[in-house]
PDB file of C-alpha atoms and ligand atoms in Angstrom:
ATOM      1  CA  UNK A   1       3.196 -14.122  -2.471  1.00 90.00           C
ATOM      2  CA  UNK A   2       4.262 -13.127   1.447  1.00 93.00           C
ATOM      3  CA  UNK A   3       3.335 -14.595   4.582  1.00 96.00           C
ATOM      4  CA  UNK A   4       1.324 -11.870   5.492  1.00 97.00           C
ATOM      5  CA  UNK A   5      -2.753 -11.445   6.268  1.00 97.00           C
ATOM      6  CA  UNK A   6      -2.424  -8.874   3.366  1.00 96.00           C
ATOM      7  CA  UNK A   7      -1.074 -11.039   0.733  1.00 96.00           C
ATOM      8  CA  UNK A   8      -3.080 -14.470   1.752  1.00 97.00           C
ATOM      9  CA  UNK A   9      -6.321 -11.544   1.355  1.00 97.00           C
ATOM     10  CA  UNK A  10      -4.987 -10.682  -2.035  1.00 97.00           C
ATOM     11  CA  UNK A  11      -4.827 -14.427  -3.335  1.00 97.00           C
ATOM     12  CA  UNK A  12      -8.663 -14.591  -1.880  1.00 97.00           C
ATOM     13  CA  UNK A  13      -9.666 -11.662  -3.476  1.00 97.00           C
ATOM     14  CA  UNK A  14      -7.430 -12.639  -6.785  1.00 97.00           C
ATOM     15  CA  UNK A  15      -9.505 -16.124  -6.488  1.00 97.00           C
ATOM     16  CA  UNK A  16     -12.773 -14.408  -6.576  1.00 97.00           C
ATOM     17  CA  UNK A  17     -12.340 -11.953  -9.348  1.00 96.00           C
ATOM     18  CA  UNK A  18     -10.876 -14.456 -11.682  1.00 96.00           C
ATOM     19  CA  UNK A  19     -14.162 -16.794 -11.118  1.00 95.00           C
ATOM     20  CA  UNK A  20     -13.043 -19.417  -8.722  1.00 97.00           C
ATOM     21  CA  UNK A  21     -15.978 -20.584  -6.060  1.00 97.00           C
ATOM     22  CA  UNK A  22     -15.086 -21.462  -2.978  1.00 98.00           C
ATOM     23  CA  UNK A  23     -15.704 -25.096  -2.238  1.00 97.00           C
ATOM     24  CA  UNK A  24     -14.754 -27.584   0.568  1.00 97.00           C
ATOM     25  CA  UNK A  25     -14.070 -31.438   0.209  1.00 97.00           C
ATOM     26  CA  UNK A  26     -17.390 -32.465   0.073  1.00 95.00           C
ATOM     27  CA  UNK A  27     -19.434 -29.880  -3.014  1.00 95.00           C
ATOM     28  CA  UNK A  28     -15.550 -28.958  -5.393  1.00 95.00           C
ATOM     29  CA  UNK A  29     -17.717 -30.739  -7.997  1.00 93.00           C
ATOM     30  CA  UNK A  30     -20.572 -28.202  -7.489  1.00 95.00           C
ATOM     31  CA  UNK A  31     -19.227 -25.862 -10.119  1.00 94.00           C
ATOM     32  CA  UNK A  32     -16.861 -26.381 -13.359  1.00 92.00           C
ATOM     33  CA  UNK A  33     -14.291 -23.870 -11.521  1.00 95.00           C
ATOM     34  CA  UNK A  34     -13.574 -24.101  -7.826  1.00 97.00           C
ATOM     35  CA  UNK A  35     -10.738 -23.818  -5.364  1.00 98.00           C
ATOM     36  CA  UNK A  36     -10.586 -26.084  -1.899  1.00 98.00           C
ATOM     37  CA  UNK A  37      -8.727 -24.092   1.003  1.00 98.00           C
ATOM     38  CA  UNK A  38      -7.125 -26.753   3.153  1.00 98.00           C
ATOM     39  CA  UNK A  39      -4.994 -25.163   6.709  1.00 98.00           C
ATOM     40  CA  UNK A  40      -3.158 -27.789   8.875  1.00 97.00           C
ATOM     41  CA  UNK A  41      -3.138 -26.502  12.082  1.00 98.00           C
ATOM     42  CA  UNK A  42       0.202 -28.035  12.992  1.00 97.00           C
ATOM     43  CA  UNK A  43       1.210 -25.671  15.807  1.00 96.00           C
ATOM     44  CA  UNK A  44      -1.436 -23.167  16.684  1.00 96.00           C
ATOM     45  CA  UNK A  45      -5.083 -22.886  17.355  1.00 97.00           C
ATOM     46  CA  UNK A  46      -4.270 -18.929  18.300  1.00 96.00           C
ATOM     47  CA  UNK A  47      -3.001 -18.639  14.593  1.00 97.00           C
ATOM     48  CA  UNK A  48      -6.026 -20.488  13.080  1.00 98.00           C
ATOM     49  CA  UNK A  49      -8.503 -18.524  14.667  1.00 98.00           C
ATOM     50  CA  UNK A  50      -6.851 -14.996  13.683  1.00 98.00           C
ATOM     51  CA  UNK A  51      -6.786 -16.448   9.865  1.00 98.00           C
ATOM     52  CA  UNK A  52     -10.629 -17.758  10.313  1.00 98.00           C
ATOM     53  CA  UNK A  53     -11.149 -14.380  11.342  1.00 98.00           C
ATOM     54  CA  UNK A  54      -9.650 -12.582   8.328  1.00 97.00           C
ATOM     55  CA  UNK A  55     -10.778 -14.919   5.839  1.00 98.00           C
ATOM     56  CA  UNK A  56     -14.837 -14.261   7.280  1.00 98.00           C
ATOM     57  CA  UNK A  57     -14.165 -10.355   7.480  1.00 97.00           C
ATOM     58  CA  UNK A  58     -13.315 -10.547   3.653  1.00 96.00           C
ATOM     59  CA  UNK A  59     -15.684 -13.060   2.275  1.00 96.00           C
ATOM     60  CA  UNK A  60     -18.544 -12.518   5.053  1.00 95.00           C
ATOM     61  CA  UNK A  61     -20.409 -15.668   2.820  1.00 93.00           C
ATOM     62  CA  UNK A  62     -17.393 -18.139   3.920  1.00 92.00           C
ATOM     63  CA  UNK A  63     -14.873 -19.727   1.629  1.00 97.00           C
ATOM     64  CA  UNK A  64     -15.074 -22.623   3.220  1.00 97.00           C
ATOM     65  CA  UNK A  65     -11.953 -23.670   4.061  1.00 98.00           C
ATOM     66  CA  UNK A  66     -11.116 -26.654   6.396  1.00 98.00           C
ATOM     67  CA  UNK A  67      -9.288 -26.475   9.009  1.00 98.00           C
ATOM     68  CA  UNK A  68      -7.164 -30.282   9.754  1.00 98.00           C
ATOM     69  CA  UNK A  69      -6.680 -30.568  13.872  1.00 98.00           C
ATOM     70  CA  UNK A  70      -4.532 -32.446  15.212  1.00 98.00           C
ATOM     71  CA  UNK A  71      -5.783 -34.849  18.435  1.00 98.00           C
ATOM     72  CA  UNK A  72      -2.404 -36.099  19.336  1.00 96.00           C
ATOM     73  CA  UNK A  73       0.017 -33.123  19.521  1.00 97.00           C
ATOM     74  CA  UNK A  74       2.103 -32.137  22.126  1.00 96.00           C
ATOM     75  CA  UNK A  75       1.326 -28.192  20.974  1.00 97.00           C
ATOM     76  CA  UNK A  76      -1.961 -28.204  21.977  1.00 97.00           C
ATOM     77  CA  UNK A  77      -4.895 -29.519  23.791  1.00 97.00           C
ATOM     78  CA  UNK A  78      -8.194 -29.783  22.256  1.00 98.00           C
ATOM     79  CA  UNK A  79      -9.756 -30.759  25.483  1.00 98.00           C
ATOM     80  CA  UNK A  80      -8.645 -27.633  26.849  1.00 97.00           C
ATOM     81  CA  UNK A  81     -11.640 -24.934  27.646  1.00 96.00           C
ATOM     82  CA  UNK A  82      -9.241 -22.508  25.627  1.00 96.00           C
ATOM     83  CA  UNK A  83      -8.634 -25.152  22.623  1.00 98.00           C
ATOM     84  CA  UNK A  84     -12.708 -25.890  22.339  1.00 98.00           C
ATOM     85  CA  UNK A  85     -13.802 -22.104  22.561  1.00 98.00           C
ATOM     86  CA  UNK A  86     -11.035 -21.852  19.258  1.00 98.00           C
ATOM     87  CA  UNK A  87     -12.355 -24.029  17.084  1.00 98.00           C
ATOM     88  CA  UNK A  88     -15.996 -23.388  18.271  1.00 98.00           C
ATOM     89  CA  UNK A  89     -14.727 -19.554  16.653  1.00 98.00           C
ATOM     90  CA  UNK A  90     -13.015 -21.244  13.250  1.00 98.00           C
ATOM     91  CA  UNK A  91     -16.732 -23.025  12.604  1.00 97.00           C
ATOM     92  CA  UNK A  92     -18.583 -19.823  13.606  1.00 97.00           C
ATOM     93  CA  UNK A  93     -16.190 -17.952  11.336  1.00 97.00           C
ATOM     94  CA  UNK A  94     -17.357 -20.578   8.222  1.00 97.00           C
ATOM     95  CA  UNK A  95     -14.334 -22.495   8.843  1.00 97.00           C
ATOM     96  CA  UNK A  96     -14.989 -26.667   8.914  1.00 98.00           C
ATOM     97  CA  UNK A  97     -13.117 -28.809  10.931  1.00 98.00           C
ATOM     98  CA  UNK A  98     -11.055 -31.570   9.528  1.00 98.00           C
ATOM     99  CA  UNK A  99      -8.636 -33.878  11.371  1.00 98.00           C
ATOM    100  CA  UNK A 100      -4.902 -34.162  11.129  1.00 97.00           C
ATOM    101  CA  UNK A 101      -3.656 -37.393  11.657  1.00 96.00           C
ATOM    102  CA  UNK A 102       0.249 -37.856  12.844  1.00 95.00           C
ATOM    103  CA  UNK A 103       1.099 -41.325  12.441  1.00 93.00           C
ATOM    104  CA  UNK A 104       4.260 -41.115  14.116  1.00 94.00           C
ATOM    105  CA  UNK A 105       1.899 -40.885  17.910  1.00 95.00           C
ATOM    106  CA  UNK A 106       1.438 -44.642  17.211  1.00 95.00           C
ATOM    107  CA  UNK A 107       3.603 -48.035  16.084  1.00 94.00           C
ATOM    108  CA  UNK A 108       1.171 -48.506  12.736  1.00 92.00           C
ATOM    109  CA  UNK A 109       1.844 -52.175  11.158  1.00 91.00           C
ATOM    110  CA  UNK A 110      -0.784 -51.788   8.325  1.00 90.00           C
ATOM    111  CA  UNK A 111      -3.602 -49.945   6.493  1.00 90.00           C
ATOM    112  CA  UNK A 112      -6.223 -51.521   9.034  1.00 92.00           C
ATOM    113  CA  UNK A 113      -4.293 -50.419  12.419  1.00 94.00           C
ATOM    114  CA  UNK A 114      -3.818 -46.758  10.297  1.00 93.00           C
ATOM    115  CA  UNK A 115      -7.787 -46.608   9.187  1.00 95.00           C
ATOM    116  CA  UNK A 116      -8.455 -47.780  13.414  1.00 96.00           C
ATOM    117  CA  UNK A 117      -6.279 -45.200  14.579  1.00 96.00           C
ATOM    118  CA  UNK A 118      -7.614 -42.116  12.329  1.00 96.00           C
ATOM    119  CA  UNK A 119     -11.601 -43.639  13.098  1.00 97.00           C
ATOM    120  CA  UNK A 120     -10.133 -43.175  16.894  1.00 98.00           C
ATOM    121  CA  UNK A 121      -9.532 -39.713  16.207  1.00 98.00           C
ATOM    122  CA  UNK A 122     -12.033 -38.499  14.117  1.00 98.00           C
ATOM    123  CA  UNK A 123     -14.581 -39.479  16.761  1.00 98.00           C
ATOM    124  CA  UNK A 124     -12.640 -37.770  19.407  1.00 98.00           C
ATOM    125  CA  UNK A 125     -12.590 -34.795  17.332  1.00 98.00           C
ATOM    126  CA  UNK A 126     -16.359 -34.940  16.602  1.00 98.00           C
ATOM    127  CA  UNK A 127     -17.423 -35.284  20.135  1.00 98.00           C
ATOM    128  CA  UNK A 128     -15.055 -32.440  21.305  1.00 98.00           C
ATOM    129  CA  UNK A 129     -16.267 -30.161  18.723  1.00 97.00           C
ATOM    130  CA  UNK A 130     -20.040 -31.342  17.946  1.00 96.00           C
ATOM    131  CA  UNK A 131     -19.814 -31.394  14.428  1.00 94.00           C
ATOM    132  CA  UNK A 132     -18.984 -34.483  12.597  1.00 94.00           C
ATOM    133  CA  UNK A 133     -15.441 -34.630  11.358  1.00 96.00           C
ATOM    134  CA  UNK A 134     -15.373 -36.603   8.170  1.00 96.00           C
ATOM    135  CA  UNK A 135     -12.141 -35.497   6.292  1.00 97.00           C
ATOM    136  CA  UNK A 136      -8.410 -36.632   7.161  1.00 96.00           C
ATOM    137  CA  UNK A 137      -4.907 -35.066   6.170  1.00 94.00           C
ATOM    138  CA  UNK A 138      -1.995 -36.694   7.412  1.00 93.00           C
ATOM    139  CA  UNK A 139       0.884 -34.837   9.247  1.00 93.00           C
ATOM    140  CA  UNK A 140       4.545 -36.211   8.840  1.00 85.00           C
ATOM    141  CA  UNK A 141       3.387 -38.947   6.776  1.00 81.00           C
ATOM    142  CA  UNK A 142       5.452 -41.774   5.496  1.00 79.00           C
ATOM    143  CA  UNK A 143       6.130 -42.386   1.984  1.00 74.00           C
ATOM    144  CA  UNK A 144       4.288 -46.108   3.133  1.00 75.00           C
ATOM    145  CA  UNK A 145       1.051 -44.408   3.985  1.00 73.00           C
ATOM    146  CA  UNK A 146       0.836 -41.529   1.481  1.00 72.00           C
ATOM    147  CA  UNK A 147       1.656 -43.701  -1.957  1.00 65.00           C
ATOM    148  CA  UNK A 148      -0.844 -45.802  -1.067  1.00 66.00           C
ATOM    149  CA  UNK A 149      -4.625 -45.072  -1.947  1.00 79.00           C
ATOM    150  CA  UNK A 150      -5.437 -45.165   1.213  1.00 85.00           C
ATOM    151  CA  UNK A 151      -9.588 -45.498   1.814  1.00 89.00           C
ATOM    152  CA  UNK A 152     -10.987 -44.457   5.021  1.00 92.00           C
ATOM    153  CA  UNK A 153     -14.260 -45.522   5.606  1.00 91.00           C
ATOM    154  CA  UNK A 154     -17.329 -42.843   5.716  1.00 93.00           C
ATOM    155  CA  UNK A 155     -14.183 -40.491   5.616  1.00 95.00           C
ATOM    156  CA  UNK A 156     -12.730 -38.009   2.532  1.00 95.00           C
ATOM    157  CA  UNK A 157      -9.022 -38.923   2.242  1.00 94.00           C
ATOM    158  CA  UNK A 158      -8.064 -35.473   1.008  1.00 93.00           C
ATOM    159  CA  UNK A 159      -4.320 -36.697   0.126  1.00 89.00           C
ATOM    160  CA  UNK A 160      -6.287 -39.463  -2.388  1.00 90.00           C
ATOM    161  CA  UNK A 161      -5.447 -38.870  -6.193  1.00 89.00           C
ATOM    162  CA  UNK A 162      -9.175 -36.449  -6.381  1.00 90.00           C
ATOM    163  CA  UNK A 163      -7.430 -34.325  -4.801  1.00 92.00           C
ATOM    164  CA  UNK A 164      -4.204 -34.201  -6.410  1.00 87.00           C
ATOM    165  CA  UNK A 165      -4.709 -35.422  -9.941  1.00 86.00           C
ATOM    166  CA  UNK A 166      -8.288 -33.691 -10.576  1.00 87.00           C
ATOM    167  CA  UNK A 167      -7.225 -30.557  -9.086  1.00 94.00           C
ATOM    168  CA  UNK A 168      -3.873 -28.440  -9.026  1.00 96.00           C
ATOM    169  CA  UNK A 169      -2.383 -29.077  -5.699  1.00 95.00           C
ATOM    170  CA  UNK A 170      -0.230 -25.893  -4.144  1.00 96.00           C
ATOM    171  CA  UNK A 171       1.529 -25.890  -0.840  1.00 95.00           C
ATOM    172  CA  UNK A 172       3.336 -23.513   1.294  1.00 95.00           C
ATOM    173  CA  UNK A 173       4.789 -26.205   3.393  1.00 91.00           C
ATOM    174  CA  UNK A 174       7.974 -25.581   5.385  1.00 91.00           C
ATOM    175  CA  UNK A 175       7.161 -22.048   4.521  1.00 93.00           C
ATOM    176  CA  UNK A 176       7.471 -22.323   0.461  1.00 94.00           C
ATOM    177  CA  UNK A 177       5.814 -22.098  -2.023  1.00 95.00           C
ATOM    178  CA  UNK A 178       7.363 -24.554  -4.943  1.00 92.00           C
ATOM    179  CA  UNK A 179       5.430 -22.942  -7.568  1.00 94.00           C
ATOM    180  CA  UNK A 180       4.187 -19.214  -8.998  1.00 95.00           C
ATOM    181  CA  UNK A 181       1.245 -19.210  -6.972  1.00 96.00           C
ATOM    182  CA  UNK A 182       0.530 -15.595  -7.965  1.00 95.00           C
ATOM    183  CA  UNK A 183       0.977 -16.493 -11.692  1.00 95.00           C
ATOM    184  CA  UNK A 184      -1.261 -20.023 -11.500  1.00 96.00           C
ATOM    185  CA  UNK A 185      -3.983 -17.753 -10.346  1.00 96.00           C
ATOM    186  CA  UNK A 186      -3.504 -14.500 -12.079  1.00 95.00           C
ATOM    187  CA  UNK A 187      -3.564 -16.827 -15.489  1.00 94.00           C
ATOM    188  CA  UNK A 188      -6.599 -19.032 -14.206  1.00 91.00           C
ATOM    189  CA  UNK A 189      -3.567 -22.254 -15.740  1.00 92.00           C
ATOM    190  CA  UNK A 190      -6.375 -24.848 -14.045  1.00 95.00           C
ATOM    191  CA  UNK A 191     -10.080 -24.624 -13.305  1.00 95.00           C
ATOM    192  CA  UNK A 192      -9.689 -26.603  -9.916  1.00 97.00           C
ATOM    193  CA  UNK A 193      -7.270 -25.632  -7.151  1.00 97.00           C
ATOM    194  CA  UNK A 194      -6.562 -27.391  -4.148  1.00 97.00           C
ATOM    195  CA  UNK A 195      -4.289 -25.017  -1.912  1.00 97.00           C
ATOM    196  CA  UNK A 196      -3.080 -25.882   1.399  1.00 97.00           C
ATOM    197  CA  UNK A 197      -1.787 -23.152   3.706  1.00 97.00           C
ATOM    198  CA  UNK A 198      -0.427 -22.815   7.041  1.00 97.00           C
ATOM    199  CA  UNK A 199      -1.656 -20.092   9.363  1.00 97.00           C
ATOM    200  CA  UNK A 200       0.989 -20.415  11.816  1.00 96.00           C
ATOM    201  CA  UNK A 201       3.367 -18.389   8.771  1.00 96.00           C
ATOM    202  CA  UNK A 202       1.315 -15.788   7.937  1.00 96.00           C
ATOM    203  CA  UNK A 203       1.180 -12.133   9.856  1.00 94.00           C
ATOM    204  CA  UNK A 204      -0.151  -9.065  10.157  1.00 93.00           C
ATOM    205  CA  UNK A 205       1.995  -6.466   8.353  1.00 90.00           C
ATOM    206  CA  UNK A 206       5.881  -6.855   7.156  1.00 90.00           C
ATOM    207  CA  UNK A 207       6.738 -10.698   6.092  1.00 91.00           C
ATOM    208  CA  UNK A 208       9.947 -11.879   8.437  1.00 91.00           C
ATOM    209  CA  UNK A 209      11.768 -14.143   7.673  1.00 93.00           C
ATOM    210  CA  UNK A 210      11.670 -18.296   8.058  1.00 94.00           C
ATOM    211  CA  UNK A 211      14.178 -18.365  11.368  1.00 94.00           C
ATOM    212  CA  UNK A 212      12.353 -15.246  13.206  1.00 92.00           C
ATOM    213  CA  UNK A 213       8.966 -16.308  12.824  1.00 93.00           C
ATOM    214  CA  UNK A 214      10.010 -19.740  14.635  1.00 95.00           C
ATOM    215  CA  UNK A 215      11.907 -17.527  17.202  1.00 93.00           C
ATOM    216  CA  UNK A 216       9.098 -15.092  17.739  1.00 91.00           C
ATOM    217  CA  UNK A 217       6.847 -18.202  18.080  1.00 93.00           C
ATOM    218  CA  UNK A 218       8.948 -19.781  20.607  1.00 94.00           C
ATOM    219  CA  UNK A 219       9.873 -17.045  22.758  1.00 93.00           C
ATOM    220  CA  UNK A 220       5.985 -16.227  22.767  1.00 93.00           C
ATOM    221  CA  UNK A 221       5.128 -19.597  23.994  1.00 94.00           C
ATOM    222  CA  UNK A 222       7.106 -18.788  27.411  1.00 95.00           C
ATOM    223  CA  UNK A 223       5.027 -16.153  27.853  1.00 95.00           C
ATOM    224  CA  UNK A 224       2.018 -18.390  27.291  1.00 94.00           C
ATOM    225  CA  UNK A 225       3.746 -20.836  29.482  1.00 95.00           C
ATOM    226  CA  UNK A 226       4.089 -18.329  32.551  1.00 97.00           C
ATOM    227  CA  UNK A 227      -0.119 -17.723  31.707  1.00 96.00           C
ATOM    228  CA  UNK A 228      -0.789 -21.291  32.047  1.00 95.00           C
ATOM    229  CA  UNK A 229       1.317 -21.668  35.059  1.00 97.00           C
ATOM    230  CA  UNK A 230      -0.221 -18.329  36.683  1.00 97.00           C
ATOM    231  CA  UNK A 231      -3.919 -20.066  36.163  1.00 95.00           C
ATOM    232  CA  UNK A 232      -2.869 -23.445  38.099  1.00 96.00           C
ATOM    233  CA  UNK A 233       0.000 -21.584  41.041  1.00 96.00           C
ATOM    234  CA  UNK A 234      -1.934 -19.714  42.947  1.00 96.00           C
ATOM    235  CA  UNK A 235       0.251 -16.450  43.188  1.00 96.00           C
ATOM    236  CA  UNK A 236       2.943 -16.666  41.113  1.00 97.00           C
ATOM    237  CA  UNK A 237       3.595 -13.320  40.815  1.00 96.00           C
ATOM    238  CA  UNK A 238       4.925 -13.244  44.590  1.00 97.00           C
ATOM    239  CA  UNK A 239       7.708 -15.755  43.593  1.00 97.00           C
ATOM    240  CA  UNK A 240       8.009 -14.927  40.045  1.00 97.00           C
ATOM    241  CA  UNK A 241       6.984 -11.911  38.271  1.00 97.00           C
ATOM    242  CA  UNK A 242       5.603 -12.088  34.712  1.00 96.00           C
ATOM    243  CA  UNK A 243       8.008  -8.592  33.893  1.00 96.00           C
ATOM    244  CA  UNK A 244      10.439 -10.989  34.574  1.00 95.00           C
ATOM    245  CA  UNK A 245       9.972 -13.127  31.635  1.00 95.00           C
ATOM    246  CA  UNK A 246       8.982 -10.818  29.448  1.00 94.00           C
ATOM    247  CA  UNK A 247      12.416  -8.968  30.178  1.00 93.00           C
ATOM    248  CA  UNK A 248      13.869 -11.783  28.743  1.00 90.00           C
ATOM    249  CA  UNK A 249      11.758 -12.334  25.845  1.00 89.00           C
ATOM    250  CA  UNK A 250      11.815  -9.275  24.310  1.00 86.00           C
ATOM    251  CA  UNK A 251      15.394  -8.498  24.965  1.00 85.00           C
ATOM    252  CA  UNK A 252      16.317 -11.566  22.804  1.00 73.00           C
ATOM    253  CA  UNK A 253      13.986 -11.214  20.169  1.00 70.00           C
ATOM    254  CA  UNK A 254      14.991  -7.213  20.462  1.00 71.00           C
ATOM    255  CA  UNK A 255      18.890  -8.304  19.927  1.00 73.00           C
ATOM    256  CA  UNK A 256      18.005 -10.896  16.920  1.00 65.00           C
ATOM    257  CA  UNK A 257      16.003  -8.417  15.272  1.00 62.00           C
ATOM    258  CA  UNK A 258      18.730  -5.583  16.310  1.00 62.00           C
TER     259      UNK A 258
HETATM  260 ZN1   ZN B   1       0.887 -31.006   9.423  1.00 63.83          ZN
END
């Protein structure tokens, strides 16, 4: 399996033909042989959306997979007018909206200050996005919080043992994949899958590798940087000309790539 669009539509497509329904957190029981897509949307709204996108232009019906936001990230802003029109496209697009928790934003003594914390959040999340948010994955969790059984109330834990014991878990975290996805799917090896991906790896076209697709990424966000800027300074192009940047940019992505 790449990280490309093509090869994440394959797996989809593979999914369907070999009888797997597409569930969410909340209906996997539903049917005797279902898969869960779970994203965490660690870096990128931009990247979520474009995978939303694919994922309705195959499967038109949705395949329901959640999408875990984070509230406390310094990559993104889901206050922003930019941030709420993105997810308001992931939900349109049959995505669901889950939230992300990242401990490390806080100084967490115990299970009660952890379950206050992510009830903070989740409410934050529901008001920004107007749908209510009642599913939690953790981000650069400790080995404190994530071997306990953690319970959060009137929320769907999706690192508790359902999830992972029920169902075979697969991951493409830190860009790998630890198992034969292809071959757990292509030999249907478990009836219940519970896949987490990360759209922020995945593009249109050739795969590149691991170290240019977290250049690429950062030498883009100047770019989006310079935008930002441009929207607040009123005419930045008189004291700073976009060219300018993008000069830069693509000459040293040009010479890495050279
Ligand atoms: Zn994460």
């Amino acid at each position: 399996m790449q990280f490309t669009y093509e090869s994440y539509v394959a797996m989809l497509k593979e999914l369907h033909i070999k009888g797997y329904h597409f569930k969410n957190y909340n209906n996997w029981h539903e049917t005797d042989c279902s898969v869960i897509l779970r994203h965490d949307v660690d870096y990128s709204l931009e990247k979520a959306v474009l995978l939303s996108e694919i994922e309705k232009s195959v499967f038109p019906e949705s395949v329901q997979a959640t999408y875990f936001i984070l509230v406390s990230t310094d990559f993104y802003n889901i206050h922003s007018r930019t941030s709420r029109n993105q997810m308001r496209q992931i939900i349109d697009n049959g995505g669901i909206i889950g939230l992300h928790f990242d401990e490390t934003q806080y100084d967490i003594a115990d299970e009660r200050e952890m379950q206050k914390y992510v009830r903070e959040e989740a409410d934050i999340l529901s008001a920004v996005v107007g749908t209510k948010t009642d599913v939690v994955s953790t981000h650069r969790s400790s080995q404190k919080f994530l071997s306990a059984e953690m319970e959060f109330p009137d929320m769907i834990n999706s690192y508790s043992s359902t999830y992972f014991k029920n169902m075979k878990y697969l991951s493409d975290s830190r860009r790998h994949w630890r198992e034969n996805v292809d071959e757990i799917i292509g030999n249907c090896l478990f009836r219940r899958l519970h896949i987490l991906t990360h759209p922020f790896w995945y593009m249109q076209g050739r795969e590149v590798s691991l170290k240019e697709t977290l250049q690429n990424a950062i030498l883009q966000a100047s770019l989006n940087r310079y935008d930002n800027l441009n929207d607040n300074f009123k005419e930045l192009e008189r004291e700073l000309k976009r060219t300018e940047i993008e000069r830069i940019v693509y000459k040293t992505s040009d010479e890495e790539n050279a």
